[in-house]
PDB file of C-alpha atoms in Angstrom:
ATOM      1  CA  UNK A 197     -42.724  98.026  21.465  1.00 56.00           C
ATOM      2  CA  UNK A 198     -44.219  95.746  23.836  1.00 58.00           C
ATOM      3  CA  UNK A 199     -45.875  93.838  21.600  1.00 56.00           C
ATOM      4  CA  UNK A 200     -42.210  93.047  19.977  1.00 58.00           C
ATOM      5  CA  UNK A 201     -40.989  92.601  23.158  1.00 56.00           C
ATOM      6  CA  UNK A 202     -43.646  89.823  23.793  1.00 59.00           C
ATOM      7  CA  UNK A 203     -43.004  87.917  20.347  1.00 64.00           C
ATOM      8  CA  UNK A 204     -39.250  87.617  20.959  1.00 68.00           C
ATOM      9  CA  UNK A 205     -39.720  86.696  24.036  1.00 67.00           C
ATOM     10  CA  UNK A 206     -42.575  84.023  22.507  1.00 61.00           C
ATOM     11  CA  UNK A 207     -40.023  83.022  20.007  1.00 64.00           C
ATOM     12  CA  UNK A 208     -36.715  82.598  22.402  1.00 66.00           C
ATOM     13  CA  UNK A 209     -39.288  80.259  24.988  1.00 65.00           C
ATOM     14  CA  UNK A 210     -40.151  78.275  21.749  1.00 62.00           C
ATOM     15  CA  UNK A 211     -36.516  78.030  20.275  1.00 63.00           C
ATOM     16  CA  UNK A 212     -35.426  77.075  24.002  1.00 72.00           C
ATOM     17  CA  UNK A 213     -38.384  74.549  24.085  1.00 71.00           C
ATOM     18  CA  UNK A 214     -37.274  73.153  20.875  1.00 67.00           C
ATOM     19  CA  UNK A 215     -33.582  72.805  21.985  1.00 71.00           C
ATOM     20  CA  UNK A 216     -34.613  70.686  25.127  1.00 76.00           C
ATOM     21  CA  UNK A 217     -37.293  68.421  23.297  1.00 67.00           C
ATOM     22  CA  UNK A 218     -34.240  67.539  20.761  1.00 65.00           C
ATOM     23  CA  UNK A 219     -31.682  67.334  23.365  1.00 68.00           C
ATOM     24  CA  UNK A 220     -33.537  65.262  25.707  1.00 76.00           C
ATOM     25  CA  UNK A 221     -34.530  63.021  22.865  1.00 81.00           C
ATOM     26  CA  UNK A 222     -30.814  62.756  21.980  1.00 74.00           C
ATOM     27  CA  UNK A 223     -29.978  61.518  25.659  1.00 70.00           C
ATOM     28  CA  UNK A 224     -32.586  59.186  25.629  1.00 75.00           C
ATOM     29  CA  UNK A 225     -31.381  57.309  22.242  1.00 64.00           C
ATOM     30  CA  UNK A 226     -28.011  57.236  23.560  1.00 73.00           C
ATOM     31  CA  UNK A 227     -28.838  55.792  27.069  1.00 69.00           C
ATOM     32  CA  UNK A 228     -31.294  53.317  25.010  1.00 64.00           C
ATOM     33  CA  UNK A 229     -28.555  52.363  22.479  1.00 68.00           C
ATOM     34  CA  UNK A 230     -25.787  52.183  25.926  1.00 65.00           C
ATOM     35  CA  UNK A 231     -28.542  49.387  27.100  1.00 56.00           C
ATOM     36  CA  UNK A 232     -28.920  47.389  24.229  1.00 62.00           C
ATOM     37  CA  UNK A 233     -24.358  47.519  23.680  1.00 62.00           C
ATOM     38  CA  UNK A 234     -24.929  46.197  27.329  1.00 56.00           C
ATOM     39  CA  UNK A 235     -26.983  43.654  26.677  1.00 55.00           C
ATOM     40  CA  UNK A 236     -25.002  42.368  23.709  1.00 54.00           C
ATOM     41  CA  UNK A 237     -21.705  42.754  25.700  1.00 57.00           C
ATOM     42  CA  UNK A 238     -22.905  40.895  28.520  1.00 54.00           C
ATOM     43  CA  UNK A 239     -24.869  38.269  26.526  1.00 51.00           C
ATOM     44  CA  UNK A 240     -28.029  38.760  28.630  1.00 61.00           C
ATOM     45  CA  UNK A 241     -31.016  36.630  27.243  1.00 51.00           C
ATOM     46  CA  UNK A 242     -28.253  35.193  25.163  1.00 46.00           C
ATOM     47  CA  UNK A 243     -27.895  38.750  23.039  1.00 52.00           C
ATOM     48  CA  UNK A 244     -24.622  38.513  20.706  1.00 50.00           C
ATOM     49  CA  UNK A 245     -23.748  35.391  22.489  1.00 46.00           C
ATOM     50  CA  UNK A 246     -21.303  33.575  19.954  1.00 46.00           C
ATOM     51  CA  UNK A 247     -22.765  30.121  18.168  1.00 43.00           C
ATOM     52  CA  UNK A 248     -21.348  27.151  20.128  1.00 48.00           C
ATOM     53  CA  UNK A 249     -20.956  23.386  19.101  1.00 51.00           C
ATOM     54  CA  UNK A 250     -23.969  23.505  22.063  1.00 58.00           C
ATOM     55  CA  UNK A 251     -26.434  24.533  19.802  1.00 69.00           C
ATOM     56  CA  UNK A 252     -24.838  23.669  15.755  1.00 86.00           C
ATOM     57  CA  UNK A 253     -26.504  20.958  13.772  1.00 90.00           C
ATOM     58  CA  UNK A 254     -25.228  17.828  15.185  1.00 92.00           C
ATOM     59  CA  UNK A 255     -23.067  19.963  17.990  1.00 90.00           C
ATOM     60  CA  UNK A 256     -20.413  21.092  15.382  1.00 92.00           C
ATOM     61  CA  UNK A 257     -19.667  18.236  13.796  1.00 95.00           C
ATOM     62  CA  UNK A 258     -20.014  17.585  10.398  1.00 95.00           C
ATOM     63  CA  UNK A 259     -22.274  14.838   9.503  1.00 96.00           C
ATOM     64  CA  UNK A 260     -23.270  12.844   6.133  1.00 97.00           C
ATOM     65  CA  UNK A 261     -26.281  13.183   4.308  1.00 98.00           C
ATOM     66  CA  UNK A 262     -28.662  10.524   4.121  1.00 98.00           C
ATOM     67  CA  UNK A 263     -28.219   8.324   0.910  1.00 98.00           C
ATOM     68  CA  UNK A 264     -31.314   8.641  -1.040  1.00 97.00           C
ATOM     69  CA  UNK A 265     -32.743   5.449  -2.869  1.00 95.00           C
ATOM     70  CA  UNK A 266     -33.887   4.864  -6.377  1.00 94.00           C
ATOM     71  CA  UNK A 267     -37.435   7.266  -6.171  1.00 94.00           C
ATOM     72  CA  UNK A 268     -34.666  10.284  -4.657  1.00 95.00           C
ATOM     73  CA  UNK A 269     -35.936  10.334  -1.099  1.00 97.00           C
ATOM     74  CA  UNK A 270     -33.627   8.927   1.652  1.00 98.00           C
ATOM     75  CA  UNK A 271     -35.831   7.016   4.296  1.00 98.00           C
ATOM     76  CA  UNK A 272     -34.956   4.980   7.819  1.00 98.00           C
ATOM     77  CA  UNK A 273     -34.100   1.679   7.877  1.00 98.00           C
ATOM     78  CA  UNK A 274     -35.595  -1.427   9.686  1.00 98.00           C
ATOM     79  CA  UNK A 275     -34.028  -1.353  13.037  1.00 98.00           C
ATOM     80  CA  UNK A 276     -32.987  -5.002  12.372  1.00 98.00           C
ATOM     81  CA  UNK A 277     -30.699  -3.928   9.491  1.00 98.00           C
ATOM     82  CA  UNK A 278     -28.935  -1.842  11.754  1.00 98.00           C
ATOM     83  CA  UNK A 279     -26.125  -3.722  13.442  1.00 98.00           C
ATOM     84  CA  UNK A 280     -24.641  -2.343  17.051  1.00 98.00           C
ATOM     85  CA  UNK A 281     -22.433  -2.101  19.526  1.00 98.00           C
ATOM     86  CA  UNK A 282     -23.189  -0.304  22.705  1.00 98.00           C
ATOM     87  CA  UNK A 283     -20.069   0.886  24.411  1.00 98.00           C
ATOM     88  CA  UNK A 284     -20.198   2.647  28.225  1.00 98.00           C
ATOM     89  CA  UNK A 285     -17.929   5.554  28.387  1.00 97.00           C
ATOM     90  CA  UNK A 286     -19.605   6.785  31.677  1.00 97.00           C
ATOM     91  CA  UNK A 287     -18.623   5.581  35.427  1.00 94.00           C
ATOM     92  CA  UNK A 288     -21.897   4.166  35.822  1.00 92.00           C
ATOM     93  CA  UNK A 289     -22.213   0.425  35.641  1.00 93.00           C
ATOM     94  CA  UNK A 290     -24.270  -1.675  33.817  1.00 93.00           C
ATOM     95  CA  UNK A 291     -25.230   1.737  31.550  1.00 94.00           C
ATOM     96  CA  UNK A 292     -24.458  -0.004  27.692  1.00 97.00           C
ATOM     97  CA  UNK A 293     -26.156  -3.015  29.038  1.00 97.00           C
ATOM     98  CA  UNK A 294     -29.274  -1.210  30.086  1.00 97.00           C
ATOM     99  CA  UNK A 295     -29.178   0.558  27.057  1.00 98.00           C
ATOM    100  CA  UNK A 296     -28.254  -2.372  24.647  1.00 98.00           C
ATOM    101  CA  UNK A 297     -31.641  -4.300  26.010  1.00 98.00           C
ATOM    102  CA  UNK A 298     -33.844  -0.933  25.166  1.00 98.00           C
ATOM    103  CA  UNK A 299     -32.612  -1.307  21.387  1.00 98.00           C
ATOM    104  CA  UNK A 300     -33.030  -4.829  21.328  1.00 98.00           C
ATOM    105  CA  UNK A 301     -36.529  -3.999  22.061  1.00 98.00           C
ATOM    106  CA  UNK A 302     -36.950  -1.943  19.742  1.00 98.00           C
ATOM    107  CA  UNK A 303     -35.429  -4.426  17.143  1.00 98.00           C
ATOM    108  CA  UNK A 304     -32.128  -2.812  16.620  1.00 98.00           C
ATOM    109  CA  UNK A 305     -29.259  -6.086  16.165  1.00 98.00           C
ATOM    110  CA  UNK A 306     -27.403  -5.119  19.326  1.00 98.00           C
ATOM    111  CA  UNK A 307     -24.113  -7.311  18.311  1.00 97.00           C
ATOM    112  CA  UNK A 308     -21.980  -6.463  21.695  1.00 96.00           C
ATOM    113  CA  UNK A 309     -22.822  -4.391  24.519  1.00 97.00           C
ATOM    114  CA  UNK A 310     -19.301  -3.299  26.648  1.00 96.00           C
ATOM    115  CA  UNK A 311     -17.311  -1.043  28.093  1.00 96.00           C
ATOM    116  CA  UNK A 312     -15.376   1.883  26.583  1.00 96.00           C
ATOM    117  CA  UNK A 313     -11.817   2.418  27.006  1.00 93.00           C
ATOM    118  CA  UNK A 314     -13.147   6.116  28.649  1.00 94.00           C
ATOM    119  CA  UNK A 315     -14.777   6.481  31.429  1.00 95.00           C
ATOM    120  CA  UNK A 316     -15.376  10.469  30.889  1.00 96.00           C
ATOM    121  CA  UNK A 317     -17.379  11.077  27.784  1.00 97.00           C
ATOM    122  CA  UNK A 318     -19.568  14.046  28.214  1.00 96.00           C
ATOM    123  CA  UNK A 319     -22.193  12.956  25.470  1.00 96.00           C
ATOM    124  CA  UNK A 320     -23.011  10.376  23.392  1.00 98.00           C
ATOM    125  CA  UNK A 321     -21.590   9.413  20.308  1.00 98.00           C
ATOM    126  CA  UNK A 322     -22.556   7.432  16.790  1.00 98.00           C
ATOM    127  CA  UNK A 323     -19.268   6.206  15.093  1.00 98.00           C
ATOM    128  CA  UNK A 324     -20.528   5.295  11.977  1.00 98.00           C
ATOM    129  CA  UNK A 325     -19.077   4.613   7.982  1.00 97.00           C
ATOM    130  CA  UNK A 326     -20.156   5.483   4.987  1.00 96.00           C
ATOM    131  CA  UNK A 327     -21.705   2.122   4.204  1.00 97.00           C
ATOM    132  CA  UNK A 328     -23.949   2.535   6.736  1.00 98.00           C
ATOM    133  CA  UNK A 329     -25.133   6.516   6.761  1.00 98.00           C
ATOM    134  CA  UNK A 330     -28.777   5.866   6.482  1.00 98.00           C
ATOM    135  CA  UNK A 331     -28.344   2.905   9.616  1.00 98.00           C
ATOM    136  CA  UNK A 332     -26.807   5.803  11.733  1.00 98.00           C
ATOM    137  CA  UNK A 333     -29.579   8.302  11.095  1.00 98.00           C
ATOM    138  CA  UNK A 334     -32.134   5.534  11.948  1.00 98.00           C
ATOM    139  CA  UNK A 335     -30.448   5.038  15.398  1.00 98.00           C
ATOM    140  CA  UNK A 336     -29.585   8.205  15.756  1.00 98.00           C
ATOM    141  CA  UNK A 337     -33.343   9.019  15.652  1.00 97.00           C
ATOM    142  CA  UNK A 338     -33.599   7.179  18.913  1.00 98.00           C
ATOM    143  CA  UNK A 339     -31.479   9.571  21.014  1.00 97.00           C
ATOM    144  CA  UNK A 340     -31.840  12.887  21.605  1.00 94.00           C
ATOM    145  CA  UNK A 341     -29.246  14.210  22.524  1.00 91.00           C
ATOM    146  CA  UNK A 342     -25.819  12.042  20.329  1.00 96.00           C
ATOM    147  CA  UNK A 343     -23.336  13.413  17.944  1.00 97.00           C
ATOM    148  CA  UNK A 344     -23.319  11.372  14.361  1.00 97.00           C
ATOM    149  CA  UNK A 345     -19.276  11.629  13.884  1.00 97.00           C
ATOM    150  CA  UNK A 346     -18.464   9.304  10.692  1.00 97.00           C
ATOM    151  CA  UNK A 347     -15.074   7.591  10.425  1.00 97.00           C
ATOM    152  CA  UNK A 348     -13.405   5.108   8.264  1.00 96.00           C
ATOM    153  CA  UNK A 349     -14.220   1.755   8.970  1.00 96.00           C
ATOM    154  CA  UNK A 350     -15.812   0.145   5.983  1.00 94.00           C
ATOM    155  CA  UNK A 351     -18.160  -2.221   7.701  1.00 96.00           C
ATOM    156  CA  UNK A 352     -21.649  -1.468   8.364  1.00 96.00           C
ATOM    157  CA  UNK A 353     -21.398  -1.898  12.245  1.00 97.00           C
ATOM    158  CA  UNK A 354     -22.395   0.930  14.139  1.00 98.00           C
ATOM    159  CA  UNK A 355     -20.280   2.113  17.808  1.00 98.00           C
ATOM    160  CA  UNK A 356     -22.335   3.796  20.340  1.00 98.00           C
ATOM    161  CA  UNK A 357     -20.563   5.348  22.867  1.00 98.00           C
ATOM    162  CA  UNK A 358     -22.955   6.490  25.878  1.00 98.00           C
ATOM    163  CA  UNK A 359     -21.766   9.805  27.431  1.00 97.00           C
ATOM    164  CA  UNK A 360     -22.662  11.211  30.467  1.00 96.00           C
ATOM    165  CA  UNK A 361     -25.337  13.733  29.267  1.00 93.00           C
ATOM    166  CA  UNK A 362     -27.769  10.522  27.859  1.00 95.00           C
ATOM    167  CA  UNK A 363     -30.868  10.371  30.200  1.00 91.00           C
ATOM    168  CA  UNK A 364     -32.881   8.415  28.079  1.00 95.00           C
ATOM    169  CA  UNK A 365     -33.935   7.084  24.360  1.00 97.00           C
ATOM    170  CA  UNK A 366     -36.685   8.961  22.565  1.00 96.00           C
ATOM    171  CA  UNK A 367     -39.877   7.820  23.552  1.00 96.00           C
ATOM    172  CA  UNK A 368     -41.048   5.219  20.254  1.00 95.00           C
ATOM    173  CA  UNK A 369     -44.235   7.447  19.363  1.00 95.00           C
ATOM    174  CA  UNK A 370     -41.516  10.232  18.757  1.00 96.00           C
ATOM    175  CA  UNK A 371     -39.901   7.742  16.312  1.00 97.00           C
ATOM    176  CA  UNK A 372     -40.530   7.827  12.566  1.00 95.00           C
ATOM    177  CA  UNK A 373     -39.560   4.455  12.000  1.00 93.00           C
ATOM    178  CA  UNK A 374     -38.834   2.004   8.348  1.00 95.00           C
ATOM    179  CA  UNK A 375     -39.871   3.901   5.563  1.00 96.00           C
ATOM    180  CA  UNK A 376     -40.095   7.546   6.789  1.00 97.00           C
ATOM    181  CA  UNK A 377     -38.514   9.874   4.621  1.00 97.00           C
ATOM    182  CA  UNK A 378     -34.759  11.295   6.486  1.00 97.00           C
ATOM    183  CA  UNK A 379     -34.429  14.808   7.448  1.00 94.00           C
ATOM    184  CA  UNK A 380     -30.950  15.727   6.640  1.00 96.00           C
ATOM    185  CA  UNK A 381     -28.994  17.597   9.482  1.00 94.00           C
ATOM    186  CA  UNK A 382     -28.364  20.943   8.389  1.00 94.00           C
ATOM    187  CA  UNK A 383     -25.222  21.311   6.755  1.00 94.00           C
ATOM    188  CA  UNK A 384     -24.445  17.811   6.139  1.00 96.00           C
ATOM    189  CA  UNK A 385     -22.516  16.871   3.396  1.00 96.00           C
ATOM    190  CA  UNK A 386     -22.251  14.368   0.500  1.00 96.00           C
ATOM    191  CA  UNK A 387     -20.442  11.016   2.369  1.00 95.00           C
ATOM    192  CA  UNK A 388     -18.305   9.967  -0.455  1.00 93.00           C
ATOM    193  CA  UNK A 389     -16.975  13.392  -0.414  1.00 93.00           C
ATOM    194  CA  UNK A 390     -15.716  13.558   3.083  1.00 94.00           C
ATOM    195  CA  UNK A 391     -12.291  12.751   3.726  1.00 90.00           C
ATOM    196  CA  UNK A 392      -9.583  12.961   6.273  1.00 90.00           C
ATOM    197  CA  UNK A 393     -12.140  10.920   8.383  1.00 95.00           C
ATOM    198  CA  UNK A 394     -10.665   9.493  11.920  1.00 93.00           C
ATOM    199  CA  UNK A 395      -9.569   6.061  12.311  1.00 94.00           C
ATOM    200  CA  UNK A 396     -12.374   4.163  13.580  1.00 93.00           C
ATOM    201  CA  UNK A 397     -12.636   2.615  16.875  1.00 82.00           C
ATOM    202  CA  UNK A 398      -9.966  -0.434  17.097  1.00 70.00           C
ATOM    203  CA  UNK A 399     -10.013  -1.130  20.808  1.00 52.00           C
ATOM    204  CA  UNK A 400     -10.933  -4.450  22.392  1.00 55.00           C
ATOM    205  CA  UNK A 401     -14.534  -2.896  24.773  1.00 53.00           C
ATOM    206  CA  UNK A 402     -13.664  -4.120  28.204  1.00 51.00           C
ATOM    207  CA  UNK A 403     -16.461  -6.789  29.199  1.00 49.00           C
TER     208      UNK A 403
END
Protein backbone atom coordinates (compact mmCIF):
# COMPACT_ATOMS: atom_id res chain seq x y z
CA UNK A 1 0.00 0.00 0.00
CA UNK A 2 2.70 2.31 0.62
CA UNK A 3 4.34 1.86 -2.29
CA UNK A 4 0.89 3.11 -4.10
CA UNK A 5 0.69 5.63 -1.77
CA UNK A 6 4.21 6.91 -2.84
CA UNK A 7 3.47 6.77 -6.76
CA UNK A 8 0.30 8.88 -6.46
CA UNK A 9 1.77 10.99 -4.48
CA UNK A 10 4.92 10.97 -7.25
CA UNK A 11 2.36 11.46 -9.89
CA UNK A 12 0.06 14.41 -8.20
CA UNK A 13 3.82 16.44 -7.43
CA UNK A 14 4.52 15.83 -11.21
CA UNK A 15 0.95 16.75 -12.58
CA UNK A 16 1.17 19.88 -10.10
CA UNK A 17 4.75 20.56 -11.47
CA UNK A 18 3.46 20.36 -14.90
CA UNK A 19 0.48 22.75 -14.23
CA UNK A 20 2.89 25.54 -12.88
CA UNK A 21 5.67 25.13 -15.67
CA UNK A 22 2.60 25.72 -18.26
CA UNK A 23 0.96 28.31 -16.28
CA UNK A 24 3.92 30.31 -15.55
CA UNK A 25 4.92 30.05 -19.16
CA UNK A 26 1.42 31.33 -20.06
CA UNK A 27 1.96 34.54 -17.78
CA UNK A 28 5.12 35.16 -19.14
CA UNK A 29 3.87 35.26 -22.99
CA UNK A 30 1.15 37.42 -21.98
CA UNK A 31 3.22 39.99 -19.95
CA UNK A 32 5.82 39.71 -23.04
CA UNK A 33 3.06 40.23 -25.68
CA UNK A 34 1.42 43.33 -22.99
CA UNK A 35 5.16 44.87 -23.63
CA UNK A 36 5.51 44.68 -27.13
CA UNK A 37 1.19 46.19 -27.53
CA UNK A 38 3.03 48.86 -25.31
CA UNK A 39 5.62 49.54 -27.30
CA UNK A 40 3.56 49.75 -30.48
CA UNK A 41 0.90 51.89 -28.66
CA UNK A 42 3.29 54.26 -27.42
CA UNK A 43 5.51 54.33 -30.55
CA UNK A 44 8.71 53.76 -28.53
CA UNK A 45 11.83 53.35 -30.88
CA UNK A 46 9.32 54.47 -33.42
CA UNK A 47 7.27 50.87 -33.10
CA UNK A 48 3.83 51.18 -35.16
CA UNK A 49 4.53 54.79 -35.52
CA UNK A 50 2.33 55.82 -38.65
CA UNK A 51 4.42 56.82 -42.10
CA UNK A 52 4.62 60.64 -42.23
CA UNK A 53 5.32 63.05 -45.25
CA UNK A 54 8.71 63.27 -42.74
CA UNK A 55 10.07 60.29 -43.97
CA UNK A 56 7.96 59.45 -47.79
CA UNK A 57 9.93 59.72 -50.96
CA UNK A 58 10.18 63.31 -51.63
CA UNK A 59 8.15 64.11 -48.12
CA UNK A 60 4.73 63.01 -49.61
CA UNK A 61 4.66 64.60 -52.56
CA UNK A 62 4.40 63.14 -55.71
CA UNK A 63 7.18 63.75 -58.01
CA UNK A 64 7.98 63.04 -61.91
CA UNK A 65 10.17 60.57 -63.18
CA UNK A 66 13.20 61.44 -64.85
CA UNK A 67 12.80 61.56 -68.75
CA UNK A 68 15.04 59.00 -70.13
CA UNK A 69 17.00 59.80 -73.46
CA UNK A 70 17.42 57.91 -76.65
CA UNK A 71 19.86 54.76 -75.07
CA UNK A 72 16.67 54.48 -72.11
CA UNK A 73 18.64 55.79 -69.17
CA UNK A 74 17.68 59.25 -67.76
CA UNK A 75 20.96 61.14 -66.69
CA UNK A 76 21.70 64.87 -65.00
CA UNK A 77 22.07 67.70 -66.87
CA UNK A 78 24.93 70.33 -67.18
CA UNK A 79 24.27 72.70 -64.41
CA UNK A 80 24.42 75.48 -67.07
CA UNK A 81 21.29 74.12 -68.82
CA UNK A 82 19.50 74.51 -65.78
CA UNK A 83 17.99 77.96 -65.51
CA UNK A 84 17.02 79.46 -61.78
CA UNK A 85 15.52 81.51 -59.63
CA UNK A 86 16.34 81.55 -55.99
CA UNK A 87 13.50 82.87 -53.93
CA UNK A 88 13.91 83.52 -49.80
CA UNK A 89 10.89 82.41 -48.00
CA UNK A 90 12.76 82.53 -44.60
CA UNK A 91 13.17 85.81 -42.24
CA UNK A 92 16.73 85.70 -42.72
CA UNK A 93 18.26 88.24 -45.03
CA UNK A 94 20.42 87.98 -47.71
CA UNK A 95 19.58 83.85 -47.58
CA UNK A 96 18.57 83.43 -51.74
CA UNK A 97 21.46 85.66 -52.38
CA UNK A 98 23.92 83.58 -50.45
CA UNK A 99 22.51 80.71 -51.90
CA UNK A 100 22.11 81.99 -55.57
CA UNK A 101 26.18 82.72 -55.55
CA UNK A 102 26.82 78.87 -54.28
CA UNK A 103 24.94 77.66 -57.58
CA UNK A 104 26.51 80.06 -59.67
CA UNK A 105 29.58 78.38 -58.57
CA UNK A 106 28.71 75.46 -59.27
CA UNK A 107 27.57 76.55 -62.83
CA UNK A 108 23.89 76.46 -62.35
CA UNK A 109 22.30 79.84 -64.63
CA UNK A 110 21.03 81.57 -61.51
CA UNK A 111 18.55 84.02 -63.62
CA UNK A 112 17.12 86.07 -60.39
CA UNK A 113 17.84 85.68 -56.88
CA UNK A 114 14.77 87.46 -54.53
CA UNK A 115 12.52 87.39 -52.06
CA UNK A 116 9.40 85.23 -51.62
CA UNK A 117 6.08 86.55 -50.99
CA UNK A 118 6.41 84.12 -47.50
CA UNK A 119 8.42 84.64 -45.01
CA UNK A 120 7.47 81.15 -43.14
CA UNK A 121 8.35 78.23 -45.31
CA UNK A 122 9.42 75.35 -43.22
CA UNK A 123 11.53 73.61 -46.07
CA UNK A 124 12.67 74.08 -49.26
CA UNK A 125 10.98 73.76 -52.34
CA UNK A 126 11.71 72.96 -56.35
CA UNK A 127 8.74 74.35 -58.46
CA UNK A 128 9.46 72.85 -61.52
CA UNK A 129 7.43 71.85 -65.19
CA UNK A 130 7.41 69.17 -67.12
CA UNK A 131 9.79 70.60 -69.69
CA UNK A 132 12.28 70.70 -67.37
CA UNK A 133 12.00 67.27 -65.04
CA UNK A 134 15.46 66.09 -65.62
CA UNK A 135 16.83 70.11 -64.78
CA UNK A 136 14.94 69.73 -61.39
CA UNK A 137 16.45 66.38 -60.44
CA UNK A 138 19.92 67.82 -61.33
CA UNK A 139 19.37 70.71 -58.81
CA UNK A 140 17.59 68.91 -56.70
CA UNK A 141 20.70 66.69 -56.29
CA UNK A 142 22.33 69.67 -54.69
CA UNK A 143 20.08 69.89 -51.61
CA UNK A 144 19.41 67.60 -49.20
CA UNK A 145 16.81 68.19 -47.70
CA UNK A 146 13.92 70.06 -50.77
CA UNK A 147 10.63 68.82 -51.94
CA UNK A 148 10.47 68.45 -56.05
CA UNK A 149 6.60 69.69 -56.31
CA UNK A 150 5.90 70.07 -60.27
CA UNK A 151 3.35 72.61 -61.50
CA UNK A 152 2.18 74.00 -64.71
CA UNK A 153 4.24 76.51 -66.07
CA UNK A 154 5.53 75.46 -69.42
CA UNK A 155 8.88 77.14 -69.37
CA UNK A 156 11.95 75.48 -68.38
CA UNK A 157 12.79 77.95 -65.46
CA UNK A 158 13.17 76.44 -62.27
CA UNK A 159 11.71 78.39 -58.61
CA UNK A 160 13.60 77.62 -55.56
CA UNK A 161 12.05 78.54 -52.61
CA UNK A 162 14.54 78.29 -49.48
CA UNK A 163 12.69 77.16 -46.30
CA UNK A 164 13.74 77.34 -43.00
CA UNK A 165 15.02 73.73 -42.51
CA UNK A 166 18.00 74.35 -45.50
CA UNK A 167 21.42 74.40 -43.65
CA UNK A 168 23.42 73.89 -46.50
CA UNK A 169 23.96 72.47 -50.30
CA UNK A 170 25.39 68.99 -50.66
CA UNK A 171 28.91 69.02 -50.49
CA UNK A 172 30.09 68.72 -54.68
CA UNK A 173 32.01 65.27 -54.09
CA UNK A 174 28.44 64.02 -53.00
CA UNK A 175 27.25 65.25 -56.44
CA UNK A 176 26.91 62.95 -59.44
CA UNK A 177 27.05 65.55 -61.86
CA UNK A 178 26.37 65.73 -66.26
CA UNK A 179 26.01 62.43 -67.43
CA UNK A 180 25.25 60.28 -64.32
CA UNK A 181 22.50 58.08 -64.76
CA UNK A 182 19.04 59.58 -62.44
CA UNK A 183 17.76 57.62 -59.62
CA UNK A 184 14.09 57.97 -59.77
CA UNK A 185 12.34 58.90 -56.39
CA UNK A 186 10.36 56.11 -55.35
CA UNK A 187 6.99 56.29 -56.49
CA UNK A 188 7.34 58.87 -59.02
CA UNK A 189 5.26 58.93 -61.81
CA UNK A 190 5.20 59.36 -65.63
CA UNK A 191 5.15 63.58 -66.05
CA UNK A 192 2.90 63.76 -68.98
CA UNK A 193 0.52 61.80 -66.97
CA UNK A 194 0.15 64.05 -64.03
CA UNK A 195 -2.54 66.41 -64.00
CA UNK A 196 -4.47 68.73 -61.82
CA UNK A 197 -0.94 70.29 -61.26
CA UNK A 198 -0.96 73.83 -59.21
CA UNK A 199 -0.68 77.03 -60.88
CA UNK A 200 2.82 77.93 -60.93
CA UNK A 201 4.37 80.71 -59.13
CA UNK A 202 3.04 84.20 -60.73
CA UNK A 203 4.20 86.65 -58.11
CA UNK A 204 6.55 89.56 -58.73
CA UNK A 205 9.85 88.16 -55.86
CA UNK A 206 10.29 91.24 -53.78
CA UNK A 207 13.99 92.58 -54.49
Amino acid sequence: MTGIYDERAARKAYVRRRQTAVFSITVACMVVALVISLLFYFHIFGLGEPQTAENQPNHGVTVACAVPDSSGTAKYVDTSAVHVRVLNGTQHSGFARAVGEALTNRGFTVENVANYQKTDVKRTVIYYGKNAINEAYTLNDNFTDAVMRMDDRQDKLIDVVLGATFDNLKTKSRVLGKGAKIANVDGCVDGSKMTSLPKALTHDPVN
